[in-house]
Amino acid sequence: MAITDPEKRILQAARKVFVEYGFVGARMQRIADEAGISKASLHYYFRSKEKLFDRIFAEYMDRVMPLLNTWNDDSDDWESKVRLFVRQLTTIYGDTSLHFMVQELRRDPAKLISRLEKKKRGRNRFITYYERLMADGLVREQDPRALAITMHAVCAYPQLNAPMMGAALRMNNKGYEAYLKNEYTEQATELLIRLMKK
Amino acid sequence: MAITDPEKRILQAARKVFVEYGFVGARMQRIADEAGISKASLHYYFRSKEKLFDRIFAEYMDRVMPLLNTWNDDSDDWESKVRLFVRQLTTIYGDTSLHFMVQELRRDPAKLISRLEKKKRGRNRFITYYERLMADGLVREQDPRALAITMHAVCAYPQLNAPMMGAALRMNNKGYEAYLKNEYTEQATELLIRLMKK
DNA sequence: AGCAGGGCTGACCAAATGGTCAAACTGGTT
DNA sequence: AACCAGTTTGACCATTTGGTCAGCCCTGCT
């Protein structure tokens, strides 16, 4: 609790509370407490719950969206590219609390759309890239869309639905988390590469 | 709006409202309206919001849980087994509103645990099955846990995070949904089978 | 008709919650 | 000291929401 800019303290508190409880479940009082100020002060800095939420949500959005469009690189070494991509996806999806975004996106899809239209220029880069690789005969012929979905699914889902998958594998919280971090990511990467290999 | 058992009408209304808004966002008044009765009547049948919610949640849980343990069959024809499994997963995950369960499970993981302990007898059946197949040299050698996760991920995620993936693929709602139903499921099945083949 | 009991509801309540406001406090400037 | 602008807050408000309750209505029984 260092003496820092109140606005930053508020944002940090809001992040925490919104991610944990979602927009509907979050309480302004709680955010104020967490930031160490009064609720009135909170409203002094951010006029409304909605305004504050939008700020937080946009933040997360801007961090995740680029991942849907990566793959600028045009090199032929797609294998290490996949490795890098998976590493990025899992880490960002992990500490970015994807579940928060999924939840809020469902509550108000308009938010995504408006924020998305701007960046929607051109086709998905992974797809373009993979099509090029196919044309050059470097990878297996298949619908790159299914591949794209699979990549994201394999990285995101185990974290998104951790309680269920952990239970299915008969692991407790710690064990499942450890498995994800220590073994699964590596295994998933290999699976994905195998899917693309000719 | 046929004249049916009020309790059934309530349950149906509750299902709809809880799934759409989640426990925190759901309103008892709304459920009552949807069921065509007064809020007081609603409380007459189900003492509290929590009690009503538990009933609904348990319902969904009982429908999804078996999927985590399928694979009774011991035949060697694992390929058609995979095909069947994927079909089941996608349909049940689809109309069962997996997002609802994921959301509520995160809100109160204890609910899963208590309801899970009962069925937690023995190991995961898919894993046991796959280990047998490996021992018999019928499939590729690999950690079946990663495979189990991948299967669920590939079936659930595209529906769970539809807005994001749809956007990533530059499709509108309808288009994305159509793609999932008409092509993706098939492609995903083939991907999974290819992952297991020797 | 009278009555009993379950189903159903309008009116009501207490608590929670997002938001407002006038007043107090702070540090810097003249 | 007087003043000013930006910051902070306790007290307060209107609304929403889960839940309660006394009583009405309906049906079947005597």
GROMACS .gro file of C-alpha atoms (C1' of nucleotides) in nm:
model
  456
    1MET     CA    1   0.000   0.000   0.000
    2ALA     CA    2   0.260   0.257  -0.101
    3ILE     CA    3   0.146   0.614  -0.144
    4THR     CA    4   0.086   0.621  -0.515
    5ASP     CA    5  -0.129   0.807  -0.759
    6PRO     CA    6  -0.489   0.749  -0.649
    7GLU     CA    7  -0.599   0.691  -1.004
    8LYS     CA    8  -0.353   0.408  -1.041
    9ARG     CA    9  -0.458   0.260  -0.710
   10ILE     CA   10  -0.819   0.275  -0.825
   11LEU     CA   11  -0.744   0.107  -1.155
   12GLN     CA   12  -0.552  -0.168  -0.983
   13ALA     CA   13  -0.835  -0.225  -0.736
   14ALA     CA   14  -1.095  -0.215  -1.011
   15ARG     CA   15  -0.903  -0.468  -1.215
   16LYS     CA   16  -0.895  -0.705  -0.923
   17VAL     CA   17  -1.258  -0.666  -0.823
   18PHE     CA   18  -1.406  -0.668  -1.173
   19VAL     CA   19  -1.207  -0.975  -1.273
   20GLU     CA   20  -1.307  -1.160  -0.959
   21TYR     CA   21  -1.678  -1.075  -0.951
   22GLY     CA   22  -1.764  -0.961  -1.303
   23PHE     CA   23  -1.938  -0.635  -1.382
   24VAL     CA   24  -2.270  -0.729  -1.225
   25GLY     CA   25  -2.120  -0.875  -0.911
   26ALA     CA   26  -1.858  -0.606  -0.855
   27ARG     CA   27  -1.934  -0.345  -0.589
   28MET     CA   28  -1.810   0.011  -0.602
   29GLN     CA   29  -1.766   0.012  -0.225
   30ARG     CA   30  -1.535  -0.285  -0.252
   31ILE     CA   31  -1.326  -0.118  -0.517
   32ALA     CA   32  -1.303   0.193  -0.302
   33ASP     CA   33  -1.196  -0.012  -0.001
   34GLU     CA   34  -0.940  -0.201  -0.202
   35ALA     CA   35  -0.801   0.130  -0.327
   36GLY     CA   36  -0.802   0.275   0.022
   37ILE     CA   37  -1.032   0.568  -0.051
   38SER     CA   38  -1.395   0.660   0.001
   39LYS     CA   39  -1.668   0.565  -0.239
   40ALA     CA   40  -1.729   0.934  -0.305
   41SER     CA   41  -1.368   0.980  -0.407
   42LEU     CA   42  -1.399   0.683  -0.635
   43HIS     CA   43  -1.684   0.858  -0.813
   44TYR     CA   44  -1.478   1.174  -0.822
   45TYR     CA   45  -1.222   1.001  -1.040
   46PHE     CA   46  -1.456   0.786  -1.244
   47ARG     CA   47  -1.806   0.918  -1.286
   48SER     CA   48  -1.979   0.583  -1.298
   49LYS     CA   49  -1.930   0.211  -1.256
   50GLU     CA   50  -1.978   0.169  -1.627
   51LYS     CA   51  -1.710   0.423  -1.716
   52LEU     CA   52  -1.462   0.259  -1.482
   53PHE     CA   53  -1.546  -0.082  -1.615
   54ASP     CA   54  -1.506   0.025  -1.974
   55ARG     CA   55  -1.158   0.149  -1.896
   56ILE     CA   56  -1.058  -0.182  -1.742
   57PHE     CA   57  -1.221  -0.390  -2.010
   58ALA     CA   58  -1.056  -0.195  -2.290
   59GLU     CA   59  -0.722  -0.252  -2.121
   60TYR     CA   60  -0.765  -0.628  -2.124
   61MET     CA   61  -0.908  -0.622  -2.472
   62ASP     CA   62  -0.608  -0.439  -2.606
   63ARG     CA   63  -0.383  -0.697  -2.453
   64VAL     CA   64  -0.565  -0.998  -2.593
   65MET     CA   65  -0.677  -0.877  -2.932
   66PRO     CA   66  -0.331  -0.867  -3.087
   67LEU     CA   67  -0.303  -1.239  -3.022
   68LEU     CA   68  -0.582  -1.303  -3.267
   69ASN     CA   69  -0.380  -1.138  -3.537
   70THR     CA   70  -0.021  -1.230  -3.468
   71TRP     CA   71   0.204  -1.390  -3.717
   72ASN     CA   72   0.363  -1.095  -3.887
   73ASP     CA   73   0.674  -1.292  -3.940
   74ASP     CA   74   0.692  -1.453  -4.277
   75SER     CA   75   0.979  -1.691  -4.220
   76ASP     CA   76   0.949  -2.055  -4.321
   77ASP     CA   77   1.043  -2.178  -3.975
   78TRP     CA   78   0.683  -2.228  -3.869
   79GLU     CA   79   0.767  -2.477  -3.597
   80SER     CA   80   0.945  -2.235  -3.370
   81LYS     CA   81   0.674  -1.985  -3.456
   82VAL     CA   82   0.415  -2.223  -3.319
   83ARG     CA   83   0.622  -2.277  -3.007
   84LEU     CA   84   0.647  -1.906  -2.948
   85PHE     CA   85   0.278  -1.852  -3.018
   86VAL     CA   86   0.165  -2.116  -2.772
   87ARG     CA   87   0.392  -1.974  -2.505
   88GLN     CA   88   0.248  -1.627  -2.561
   89LEU     CA   89  -0.110  -1.748  -2.568
   90THR     CA   90  -0.088  -1.951  -2.249
   91THR     CA   91   0.086  -1.681  -2.049
   92ILE     CA   92  -0.134  -1.396  -2.164
   93TYR     CA   93  -0.450  -1.601  -2.143
   94GLY     CA   94  -0.340  -1.712  -1.801
   95ASP     CA   95  -0.272  -1.389  -1.619
   96THR     CA   96  -0.512  -1.186  -1.826
   97SER     CA   97  -0.804  -1.375  -1.682
   98LEU     CA   98  -0.962  -1.482  -2.004
   99HIS     CA   99  -1.267  -1.599  -1.814
  100PHE     CA  100  -1.339  -1.235  -1.731
  101MET     CA  101  -1.338  -1.135  -2.094
  102VAL     CA  102  -1.546  -1.430  -2.208
  103GLN     CA  103  -1.802  -1.355  -1.941
  104GLU     CA  104  -1.831  -0.984  -2.013
  105LEU     CA  105  -1.821  -1.037  -2.385
  106ARG     CA  106  -2.125  -1.255  -2.354
  107ARG     CA  107  -2.301  -0.998  -2.140
  108ASP     CA  108  -2.258  -0.726  -2.399
  109PRO     CA  109  -2.122  -0.844  -2.732
  110ALA     CA  110  -2.160  -0.494  -2.875
  111LYS     CA  111  -1.852  -0.398  -2.678
  112LEU     CA  112  -1.641  -0.640  -2.874
  113ILE     CA  113  -1.783  -0.550  -3.206
  114SER     CA  114  -1.730  -0.178  -3.175
  115ARG     CA  115  -1.380  -0.226  -3.046
  116LEU     CA  116  -1.310  -0.480  -3.311
  117GLU     CA  117  -1.427  -0.309  -3.625
  118LYS     CA  118  -1.125  -0.083  -3.609
  119LYS     CA  119  -0.872  -0.361  -3.623
  120LYS     CA  120  -1.067  -0.577  -3.860
  121ARG     CA  121  -0.863  -0.466  -4.155
  122GLY     CA  122  -0.755  -0.753  -4.374
  123ARG     CA  123  -0.777  -1.123  -4.319
  124ASN     CA  124  -0.658  -1.320  -4.022
  125ARG     CA  125  -0.281  -1.331  -4.044
  126PHE     CA  126  -0.235  -1.686  -3.926
  127ILE     CA  127  -0.466  -1.804  -4.199
  128THR     CA  128  -0.284  -1.608  -4.465
  129TYR     CA  129   0.044  -1.741  -4.334
  130TYR     CA  130  -0.068  -2.101  -4.325
  131GLU     CA  131  -0.209  -2.077  -4.676
  132ARG     CA  132   0.127  -1.958  -4.795
  133LEU     CA  133   0.296  -2.252  -4.625
  134MET     CA  134   0.051  -2.488  -4.789
  135ALA     CA  135   0.112  -2.333  -5.129
  136ASP     CA  136   0.483  -2.385  -5.075
  137GLY     CA  137   0.421  -2.744  -4.979
  138LEU     CA  138   0.573  -2.700  -4.636
  139VAL     CA  139   0.277  -2.813  -4.428
  140ARG     CA  140  -0.018  -3.044  -4.443
  141GLU     CA  141  -0.317  -2.944  -4.655
  142GLN     CA  142  -0.617  -2.858  -4.440
  143ASP     CA  143  -0.860  -2.584  -4.343
  144PRO     CA  144  -0.652  -2.331  -4.151
  145ARG     CA  145  -0.961  -2.207  -3.972
  146ALA     CA  146  -1.002  -2.532  -3.781
  147LEU     CA  147  -0.634  -2.514  -3.702
  148ALA     CA  148  -0.660  -2.160  -3.570
  149ILE     CA  149  -0.949  -2.251  -3.348
  150THR     CA  150  -0.768  -2.559  -3.222
  151MET     CA  151  -0.462  -2.359  -3.129
  152HIS     CA  152  -0.660  -2.113  -2.924
  153ALA     CA  153  -0.877  -2.385  -2.775
  154VAL     CA  154  -0.584  -2.594  -2.663
  155CYS     CA  155  -0.422  -2.293  -2.496
  156ALA     CA  156  -0.726  -2.131  -2.343
  157TYR     CA  157  -0.968  -2.401  -2.243
  158PRO     CA  158  -0.766  -2.586  -1.982
  159GLN     CA  159  -0.737  -2.260  -1.792
  160LEU     CA  160  -1.090  -2.141  -1.863
  161ASN     CA  161  -1.255  -2.451  -1.730
  162ALA     CA  162  -0.991  -2.556  -1.486
  163PRO     CA  163  -1.227  -2.683  -1.215
  164MET     CA  164  -1.399  -2.922  -1.452
  165MET     CA  165  -1.096  -3.055  -1.632
  166GLY     CA  166  -0.901  -3.080  -1.311
  167ALA     CA  167  -1.181  -3.289  -1.168
  168ALA     CA  168  -1.202  -3.502  -1.479
  169LEU     CA  169  -0.834  -3.585  -1.445
  170ARG     CA  170  -0.878  -3.653  -1.073
  171MET     CA  171  -0.640  -3.382  -0.967
  172ASN     CA  172  -0.668  -3.120  -0.697
  173ASN     CA  173  -0.617  -2.753  -0.772
  174LYS     CA  174  -0.247  -2.747  -0.713
  175GLY     CA  175  -0.178  -3.065  -0.898
  176TYR     CA  176  -0.374  -2.961  -1.203
  177GLU     CA  177  -0.212  -2.620  -1.213
  178ALA     CA  178   0.128  -2.778  -1.182
  179TYR     CA  179   0.051  -3.021  -1.460
  180LEU     CA  180  -0.058  -2.739  -1.689
  181LYS     CA  181   0.252  -2.537  -1.625
  182ASN     CA  182   0.510  -2.812  -1.623
  183GLU     CA  183   0.394  -3.067  -1.875
  184TYR     CA  184   0.076  -2.979  -2.060
  185THR     CA  185   0.199  -2.670  -2.240
  186GLU     CA  186   0.490  -2.864  -2.383
  187GLN     CA  187   0.267  -3.154  -2.484
  188ALA     CA  188   0.009  -2.926  -2.641
  189THR     CA  189   0.275  -2.757  -2.847
  190GLU     CA  190   0.392  -3.088  -2.983
  191LEU     CA  191   0.034  -3.190  -3.061
  192LEU     CA  192  -0.020  -2.874  -3.260
  193ILE     CA  193   0.301  -2.910  -3.453
  194ARG     CA  194   0.216  -3.268  -3.532
  195LEU     CA  195  -0.117  -3.152  -3.667
  196MET     CA  196   0.053  -2.924  -3.916
  197LYS     CA  197   0.338  -3.146  -4.023
  198LYS     CA  198   0.306  -3.298  -4.362
  199MET     CA  199  -4.800  -2.071  -2.258
  200ALA     CA  200  -5.002  -2.387  -2.215
  201ILE     CA  201  -5.159  -2.448  -1.875
  202THR     CA  202  -4.894  -2.668  -1.725
  203ASP     CA  203  -4.768  -2.752  -1.382
  204PRO     CA  204  -4.648  -2.424  -1.229
  205GLU     CA  205  -4.340  -2.587  -1.089
  206LYS     CA  206  -4.237  -2.694  -1.434
  207ARG     CA  207  -4.305  -2.351  -1.575
  208ILE     CA  208  -4.092  -2.202  -1.300
  209LEU     CA  209  -3.805  -2.438  -1.365
  210GLN     CA  210  -3.814  -2.365  -1.733
  211ALA     CA  211  -3.818  -1.990  -1.670
  212ALA     CA  212  -3.541  -2.018  -1.415
  213ARG     CA  213  -3.327  -2.218  -1.653
  214LYS     CA  214  -3.363  -1.949  -1.916
  215VAL     CA  215  -3.299  -1.653  -1.688
  216PHE     CA  216  -3.012  -1.807  -1.489
  217VAL     CA  217  -2.834  -1.920  -1.801
  218GLU     CA  218  -2.872  -1.582  -1.966
  219TYR     CA  219  -2.777  -1.360  -1.672
  220GLY     CA  220  -2.592  -1.586  -1.430
  221PHE     CA  221  -2.679  -1.618  -1.063
  222VAL     CA  222  -2.580  -1.266  -0.967
  223GLY     CA  223  -2.749  -1.100  -1.262
  224ALA     CA  224  -3.068  -1.305  -1.254
  225ARG     CA  225  -3.375  -1.141  -1.102
  226MET     CA  226  -3.649  -1.329  -0.923
  227GLN     CA  227  -3.907  -1.090  -1.066
  228ARG     CA  228  -3.792  -1.177  -1.415
  229ILE     CA  229  -3.821  -1.547  -1.350
  230ALA     CA  230  -4.169  -1.496  -1.209
  231ASP     CA  231  -4.273  -1.293  -1.515
  232GLU     CA  232  -4.129  -1.551  -1.750
  233ALA     CA  233  -4.322  -1.822  -1.566
  234GLY     CA  234  -4.639  -1.614  -1.570
  235ILE     CA  235  -4.685  -1.597  -1.192
  236SER     CA  236  -4.622  -1.350  -0.914
  237LYS     CA  237  -4.295  -1.318  -0.734
  238ALA     CA  238  -4.469  -1.425  -0.414
  239SER     CA  239  -4.582  -1.744  -0.581
  240LEU     CA  240  -4.232  -1.805  -0.698
  241HIS     CA  241  -4.116  -1.793  -0.339
  242TYR     CA  242  -4.402  -2.018  -0.247
  243TYR     CA  243  -4.258  -2.294  -0.463
  244PHE     CA  244  -3.891  -2.229  -0.404
  245ARG     CA  245  -3.803  -2.068  -0.076
  246SER     CA  246  -3.507  -1.871  -0.199
  247LYS     CA  247  -3.312  -1.770  -0.507
  248GLU     CA  248  -3.028  -1.989  -0.393
  249LYS     CA  249  -3.247  -2.297  -0.356
  250LEU     CA  250  -3.394  -2.246  -0.701
  251PHE     CA  251  -3.052  -2.190  -0.850
  252ASP     CA  252  -2.911  -2.501  -0.689
  253ARG     CA  253  -3.184  -2.705  -0.846
  254ILE     CA  254  -3.111  -2.570  -1.194
  255PHE     CA  255  -2.737  -2.595  -1.154
  256ALA     CA  256  -2.756  -2.953  -1.036
  257GLU     CA  257  -2.965  -3.037  -1.341
  258TYR     CA  258  -2.702  -2.907  -1.579
  259MET     CA  259  -2.425  -3.062  -1.379
  260ASP     CA  260  -2.584  -3.404  -1.399
  261ARG     CA  261  -2.606  -3.370  -1.772
  262VAL     CA  262  -2.248  -3.266  -1.828
  263MET     CA  263  -2.063  -3.469  -1.569
  264PRO     CA  264  -2.115  -3.806  -1.736
  265LEU     CA  265  -1.926  -3.675  -2.036
  266LEU     CA  266  -1.613  -3.650  -1.828
  267ASN     CA  267  -1.632  -4.020  -1.762
  268THR     CA  268  -1.765  -4.177  -2.076
  269TRP     CA  269  -1.596  -4.453  -2.259
  270ASN     CA  270  -1.746  -4.758  -2.105
  271ASP     CA  271  -1.712  -4.944  -2.424
  272ASP     CA  272  -1.398  -5.147  -2.446
  273SER     CA  273  -1.396  -5.226  -2.815
  274ASP     CA  274  -1.085  -5.176  -3.023
  275ASP     CA  275  -1.266  -4.956  -3.274
  276TRP     CA  276  -1.152  -4.635  -3.109
  277GLU     CA  277  -1.199  -4.425  -3.421
  278SER     CA  278  -1.576  -4.448  -3.432
  279LYS     CA  279  -1.571  -4.406  -3.057
  280VAL     CA  280  -1.396  -4.073  -3.101
  281ARG     CA  281  -1.646  -3.971  -3.365
  282LEU     CA  282  -1.935  -4.049  -3.136
  283PHE     CA  283  -1.774  -3.877  -2.842
  284VAL     CA  284  -1.712  -3.555  -3.031
  285ARG     CA  285  -2.067  -3.553  -3.155
  286GLN     CA  286  -2.198  -3.596  -2.802
  287LEU     CA  287  -1.966  -3.335  -2.657
  288THR     CA  288  -2.047  -3.067  -2.911
  289THR     CA  289  -2.421  -3.112  -2.893
  290ILE     CA  290  -2.442  -3.132  -2.516
  291TYR     CA  291  -2.192  -2.855  -2.464
  292GLY     CA  292  -2.384  -2.653  -2.717
  293ASP     CA  293  -2.737  -2.661  -2.588
  294THR     CA  294  -2.634  -2.705  -2.228
  295SER     CA  295  -2.483  -2.360  -2.219
  296LEU     CA  296  -2.144  -2.457  -2.097
  297HIS     CA  297  -2.061  -2.092  -2.042
  298PHE     CA  298  -2.318  -2.088  -1.764
  299MET     CA  299  -2.153  -2.374  -1.583
  300VAL     CA  300  -1.804  -2.237  -1.626
  301GLN     CA  301  -1.914  -1.903  -1.490
  302GLU     CA  302  -2.096  -2.039  -1.187
  303LEU     CA  303  -1.829  -2.294  -1.119
  304ARG     CA  304  -1.579  -2.014  -1.088
  305ARG     CA  305  -1.811  -1.822  -0.857
  306ASP     CA  306  -1.839  -2.110  -0.615
  307PRO     CA  307  -1.608  -2.402  -0.687
  308ALA     CA  308  -1.726  -2.576  -0.372
  309LYS     CA  309  -2.044  -2.664  -0.557
  310LEU     CA  310  -1.852  -2.872  -0.806
  311ILE     CA  311  -1.638  -3.040  -0.551
  312SER     CA  312  -1.923  -3.158  -0.331
  313ARG     CA  313  -2.121  -3.279  -0.629
  314LEU     CA  314  -1.816  -3.439  -0.775
  315GLU     CA  315  -1.678  -3.636  -0.487
  316LYS     CA  316  -1.961  -3.885  -0.523
  317LYS     CA  317  -1.877  -3.980  -0.878
  318LYS     CA  318  -1.506  -3.962  -0.833
  319ARG     CA  319  -1.475  -4.332  -0.796
  320GLY     CA  320  -1.189  -4.476  -0.993
  321ARG     CA  321  -0.975  -4.320  -1.260
  322ASN     CA  322  -1.089  -4.133  -1.565
  323ARG     CA  323  -1.222  -4.388  -1.807
  324PHE     CA  324  -1.086  -4.235  -2.122
  325ILE     CA  325  -0.739  -4.244  -1.975
  326THR     CA  326  -0.774  -4.604  -1.873
  327TYR     CA  327  -0.907  -4.689  -2.217
  328TYR     CA  328  -0.632  -4.508  -2.402
  329GLU     CA  329  -0.366  -4.672  -2.188
  330ARG     CA  330  -0.505  -5.008  -2.283
  331LEU     CA  331  -0.495  -4.912  -2.650
  332MET     CA  332  -0.134  -4.803  -2.610
  333ALA     CA  333  -0.044  -5.125  -2.437
  334ASP     CA  334  -0.199  -5.314  -2.728
  335GLY     CA  335   0.000  -5.104  -2.971
  336LEU     CA  336  -0.311  -4.972  -3.144
  337VAL     CA  337  -0.247  -4.601  -3.096
  338ARG     CA  338   0.035  -4.356  -3.064
  339GLU     CA  339   0.228  -4.343  -2.738
  340GLN     CA  340   0.159  -4.019  -2.550
  341ASP     CA  341   0.021  -3.871  -2.230
  342PRO     CA  342  -0.353  -3.940  -2.243
  343ARG     CA  343  -0.419  -3.647  -2.012
  344ALA     CA  344  -0.314  -3.394  -2.275
  345LEU     CA  345  -0.529  -3.581  -2.521
  346ALA     CA  346  -0.831  -3.572  -2.293
  347ILE     CA  347  -0.794  -3.200  -2.240
  348THR     CA  348  -0.750  -3.142  -2.612
  349MET     CA  349  -1.066  -3.331  -2.695
  350HIS     CA  350  -1.274  -3.127  -2.457
  351ALA     CA  351  -1.103  -2.805  -2.555
  352VAL     CA  352  -1.162  -2.856  -2.924
  353CYS     CA  353  -1.529  -2.928  -2.866
  354ALA     CA  354  -1.606  -2.668  -2.603
  355TYR     CA  355  -1.393  -2.365  -2.670
  356PRO     CA  356  -1.524  -2.258  -3.009
  357GLN     CA  357  -1.869  -2.236  -2.855
  358LEU     CA  358  -1.755  -2.090  -2.524
  359ASN     CA  359  -1.569  -1.801  -2.675
  360ALA     CA  360  -1.766  -1.769  -2.994
  361PRO     CA  361  -1.760  -1.390  -3.015
  362MET     CA  362  -1.382  -1.379  -3.005
  363MET     CA  363  -1.308  -1.666  -3.237
  364GLY     CA  364  -1.576  -1.557  -3.476
  365ALA     CA  365  -1.416  -1.215  -3.489
  366ALA     CA  366  -1.072  -1.361  -3.533
  367LEU     CA  367  -1.192  -1.553  -3.834
  368ARG     CA  368  -1.366  -1.243  -3.966
  369MET     CA  369  -1.710  -1.399  -3.959
  370ASN     CA  370  -2.040  -1.264  -3.838
  371ASN     CA  371  -2.251  -1.452  -3.586
  372LYS     CA  372  -2.447  -1.653  -3.839
  373GLY     CA  373  -2.150  -1.737  -4.052
  374TYR     CA  374  -1.942  -1.856  -3.761
  375GLU     CA  375  -2.222  -2.064  -3.619
  376ALA     CA  376  -2.283  -2.220  -3.957
  377TYR     CA  377  -1.915  -2.298  -3.995
  378LEU     CA  378  -1.906  -2.467  -3.657
  379LYS     CA  379  -2.206  -2.681  -3.731
  380ASN     CA  380  -2.138  -2.769  -4.092
  381GLU     CA  381  -1.764  -2.801  -4.121
  382TYR     CA  382  -1.569  -2.750  -3.802
  383THR     CA  383  -1.706  -3.043  -3.606
  384GLU     CA  384  -1.609  -3.277  -3.884
  385GLN     CA  385  -1.265  -3.125  -3.918
  386ALA     CA  386  -1.204  -3.131  -3.545
  387THR     CA  387  -1.294  -3.498  -3.532
  388GLU     CA  388  -1.040  -3.577  -3.800
  389LEU     CA  389  -0.778  -3.371  -3.621
  390LEU     CA  390  -0.832  -3.566  -3.301
  391ILE     CA  391  -0.818  -3.901  -3.474
  392ARG     CA  392  -0.500  -3.801  -3.651
  393LEU     CA  393  -0.350  -3.714  -3.312
  394MET     CA  394  -0.410  -4.064  -3.185
  395LYS     CA  395  -0.317  -4.261  -3.492
  396LYS     CA  396   0.013  -4.438  -3.478
  397DA     C1'  397  -7.457  -2.329   0.268
  398DG     C1'  398  -7.064  -2.356   0.547
  399DC     C1'  399  -6.605  -2.479   0.599
  400DA     C1'  400  -6.120  -2.617   0.546
  401DG     C1'  401  -5.698  -2.596   0.315
  402DG     C1'  402  -5.383  -2.536  -0.044
  403DG     C1'  403  -5.258  -2.213  -0.415
  404DC     C1'  404  -5.176  -1.745  -0.520
  405DT     C1'  405  -5.101  -1.244  -0.477
  406DG     C1'  406  -5.075  -0.723  -0.375
  407DA     C1'  407  -4.870  -0.463  -0.053
  408DC     C1'  408  -4.499  -0.413   0.212
  409DC     C1'  409  -4.015  -0.435   0.427
  410DA     C1'  410  -3.520  -0.421   0.523
  411DA     C1'  411  -3.092  -0.427   0.315
  412DA     C1'  412  -2.789  -0.320  -0.046
  413DT     C1'  413  -2.620  -0.030  -0.399
  414DG     C1'  414  -2.487   0.336  -0.745
  415DG     C1'  415  -2.463   0.789  -0.720
  416DT     C1'  416  -2.481   1.306  -0.530
  417DC     C1'  417  -2.352   1.710  -0.259
  418DA     C1'  418  -2.223   2.048   0.055
  419DA     C1'  419  -1.874   2.101   0.352
  420DA     C1'  420  -1.401   2.025   0.500
  421DC     C1'  421  -0.923   1.975   0.399
  422DT     C1'  422  -0.481   2.043   0.135
  423DG     C1'  423  -0.100   2.286  -0.071
  424DG     C1'  424   0.049   2.659  -0.331
  425DT     C1'  425   0.022   3.179  -0.461
  426DT     C1'  426  -0.026   3.659  -0.372
  427DA     C1'  427  -0.328   3.602   0.628
  428DA     C1'  428  -0.639   3.561   0.272
  429DC     C1'  429  -0.753   3.320  -0.125
  430DC     C1'  430  -0.811   2.968  -0.463
  431DA     C1'  431  -0.833   2.532  -0.703
  432DG     C1'  432  -0.812   2.065  -0.669
  433DT     C1'  433  -0.910   1.667  -0.361
  434DT     C1'  434  -1.162   1.402  -0.014
  435DT     C1'  435  -1.541   1.251   0.251
  436DG     C1'  436  -1.955   1.167   0.568
  437DA     C1'  437  -2.417   1.194   0.520
  438DC     C1'  438  -2.776   1.129   0.236
  439DC     C1'  439  -3.093   0.977  -0.155
  440DA     C1'  440  -3.360   0.702  -0.493
  441DT     C1'  441  -3.396   0.270  -0.668
  442DT     C1'  442  -3.360  -0.209  -0.683
  443DT     C1'  443  -3.409  -0.656  -0.496
  444DG     C1'  444  -3.481  -1.081  -0.224
  445DG     C1'  445  -3.803  -1.203   0.078
  446DT     C1'  446  -4.244  -1.192   0.393
  447DC     C1'  447  -4.731  -1.191   0.521
  448DA     C1'  448  -5.210  -1.135   0.580
  449DG     C1'  449  -5.568  -1.226   0.321
  450DC     C1'  450  -5.828  -1.359  -0.113
  451DC     C1'  451  -5.980  -1.724  -0.428
  452DC     C1'  452  -6.093  -2.174  -0.559
  453DT     C1'  453  -6.207  -2.654  -0.503
  454DG     C1'  454  -6.375  -3.037  -0.261
  455DC     C1'  455  -6.592  -3.216   0.144
  456DT     C1'  456  -6.959  -3.234   0.503
   0.00000   0.00000   0.00000
